[in-house]
Amino acid sequence: MILLMGYQRCSTCQKAKRFLEMNNVQFKTRDIVAEKLTEEELRKLYEMSNVSLQSFWNTSGGVYRQMRIKDTIHSMSEEDQIKLLASNGMLVKRPILMVNDQVTVGFKEATYLDMIRQA
C-alpha cells in the first residue's frame, strides 16, 4: 500500500502528488490537517522512517513559530514531542510517504522513485 499524507494547500504536497500521478502510481491520500495523525500513528511512522524525530517538525510553519517550539523542543522528551505533533497537523512536516514498511518525510524525487520501485 502507498499512502501520501499531507495538506491539500501545501505546494510541496501538490508536487509530490503530481509526481506520483505522472509515474502512474496508485496511492491513497490523507489530509493530516483535517484528519490529524494520532500519537500511535506518529510513533509508528517515526519508527519506520529511520530519521530523527526532529525531521517530523514543520519548522518553517507559522504554528511552530507562534508556539515558539524551537525554544523548548530540546528539553522535551520524545513522548512529549509526539503528543504535541499529534495535537495539530500543521506542526507536522509534510508530505509523508509510506510505501509498505518504509516512510520518508518531505519530497525528494529520487527517494520517491526508489521507494515506489520497491513497492
Short mmCIF file of C-alpha atoms in Angstrom, two decimals, residues 1 5-6 12 35 43 51 54 64 66 88 100 108 110:
data_model
loop_
_atom_site.label_atom_id
_atom_site.label_comp_id
_atom_site.label_asym_id
_atom_site.label_seq_id
_atom_site.Cartn_x
_atom_site.Cartn_y
_atom_site.Cartn_z
CA MET A 1 0.00 0.00 0.00
CA MET A 5 0.00 12.13 3.83
CA GLY A 6 -0.05 15.90 3.60
CA THR A 12 5.21 20.58 -1.83
CA GLU A 35 -7.61 14.14 9.92
CA ARG A 43 5.15 6.82 16.81
CA VAL A 51 15.13 9.65 10.61
CA GLN A 54 13.23 16.48 14.59
CA TYR A 64 5.64 26.15 15.01
CA GLN A 66 3.91 31.09 17.08
CA ASN A 88 -2.03 19.90 15.46
CA ASN A 100 4.65 -0.74 2.66
CA LYS A 108 12.69 14.22 -2.96
CA ALA A 110 14.96 10.23 -6.14
#
